[in-house]
CSV table of C-alpha atoms in Angstrom, one decimal:
chain,number,residue,atom,x,y,z
A,1,GLY,CA,0.3,0.1,0.5
A,2,GLN,CA,1.0,3.8,0.5
A,3,PRO,CA,2.9,5.1,3.3
A,4,PRO,CA,-0.4,7.0,5.2
A,5,ALA,CA,-1.0,10.2,4.7
A,6,TYR,CA,-2.3,13.5,7.0
A,7,ILE,CA,-4.9,16.0,4.9
A,8,PRO,CA,-6.5,18.4,7.0
A,9,ALA,CA,-9.4,19.8,7.2
A,10,CYS,CA,-10.6,23.2,5.3
A,11,ARG,CA,-10.7,25.8,7.6
A,12,ILE,CA,-14.0,27.5,7.5
A,13,ASN,CA,-16.6,28.5,10.4
A,14,PRO,CA,-18.9,26.3,9.7
A,15,ILE,CA,-22.7,26.8,10.1
A,16,ASP,CA,-24.4,23.7,10.3
A,17,THR,CA,-22.6,20.6,10.1
A,18,THR,CA,-25.8,18.3,9.1
A,19,ALA,CA,-24.4,17.1,6.2
A,20,ALA,CA,-20.9,17.4,6.5
A,21,GLY,CA,-20.2,13.9,6.9
A,22,ASP,CA,-22.5,12.7,3.6
A,23,ALA,CA,-20.8,14.8,1.4
A,24,PHE,CA,-17.4,14.3,2.5
A,25,THR,CA,-18.6,10.3,2.2
A,26,ALA,CA,-20.1,10.8,-1.6
A,27,ALA,CA,-16.6,12.4,-2.4
A,28,LEU,CA,-14.5,10.7,-1.5
A,29,ALA,CA,-16.5,7.8,-3.7
A,30,VAL,CA,-17.1,10.2,-6.7
A,31,ALA,CA,-12.8,11.1,-6.1
A,32,LEU,CA,-11.8,7.1,-6.3
A,33,ALA,CA,-14.7,5.7,-9.2
A,34,GLU,CA,-12.9,8.1,-11.1
A,35,GLY,CA,-9.7,6.7,-10.2
A,36,GLU,CA,-7.9,9.5,-7.6
A,37,SER,CA,-5.4,8.3,-5.4
A,38,LEU,CA,-7.1,7.5,-1.9
A,39,ALA,CA,-5.6,10.9,-0.5
A,40,ASP,CA,-6.5,13.6,-3.6
A,41,ALA,CA,-10.3,11.6,-2.5
A,42,ALA,CA,-9.9,12.4,1.7
A,43,ARG,CA,-8.9,15.9,0.0
A,44,PHE,CA,-11.6,16.0,-2.4
A,45,GLY,CA,-14.0,14.7,0.5
A,46,CYS,CA,-12.7,17.4,2.5
A,47,ALA,CA,-13.0,20.6,0.9
A,48,ALA,CA,-16.8,18.8,-0.3
A,49,GLY,CA,-17.8,18.8,3.7
A,50,ALA,CA,-16.6,22.1,4.0
A,51,CYS,CA,-18.8,23.3,1.4
A,52,ALA,CA,-21.3,21.2,3.4
A,53,ALA,CA,-21.2,23.2,6.7
A,54,LEU,CA,-21.8,26.4,5.4
A,55,ARG,CA,-25.4,26.1,4.5
A,56,PHE,CA,-28.3,25.1,6.7
A,57,GLY,CA,-30.2,21.3,6.4
A,58,ALA,CA,-29.1,18.0,4.6
A,59,GLN,CA,-29.6,18.1,0.7
A,60,PRO,CA,-29.1,21.9,0.0
A,61,ALA,CA,-26.1,21.6,1.4
A,62,MET,CA,-24.9,19.6,-0.8
A,63,PRO,CA,-22.0,21.2,-3.0
A,64,THR,CA,-21.6,20.5,-6.3
A,65,ARG,CA,-17.9,19.8,-8.2
A,66,ASP,CA,-17.4,23.7,-8.7
A,67,GLU,CA,-17.8,24.6,-5.3
A,68,VAL,CA,-16.2,22.2,-4.3
A,69,LEU,CA,-12.7,22.8,-6.9
A,70,ARG,CA,-13.1,26.6,-5.5
A,71,MET,CA,-12.9,25.6,-1.8
A,72,MET,CA,-10.2,23.1,-2.3
A,73,ASN,CA,-8.0,25.9,-4.3
A,74,VAL,CA,-9.3,29.1,-1.5
A,75,ASP,CA,-7.9,26.7,1.3
A,76,SER,CA,-4.3,26.0,-0.7
A,77,ALA,CA,-3.9,29.2,-0.3
A,78,GLN,CA,-4.3,30.2,2.9
């Protein structure tokens, strides 16, 4: 396998964490299905979870791919 990797959480001020885990898991699965490494898929999942935590509710909080990619870009710039 691969060596362990540390994947830091995105730096946000969460509003509602109800759907954060669901968004993380869904994005992780999508990235793995698209052939990404586990570490890259986890980064994508973290960004999706962060996006979801910035909105109220569950289904309405699910981010689009573009929102997740923007979160990844913003977080990497910090």
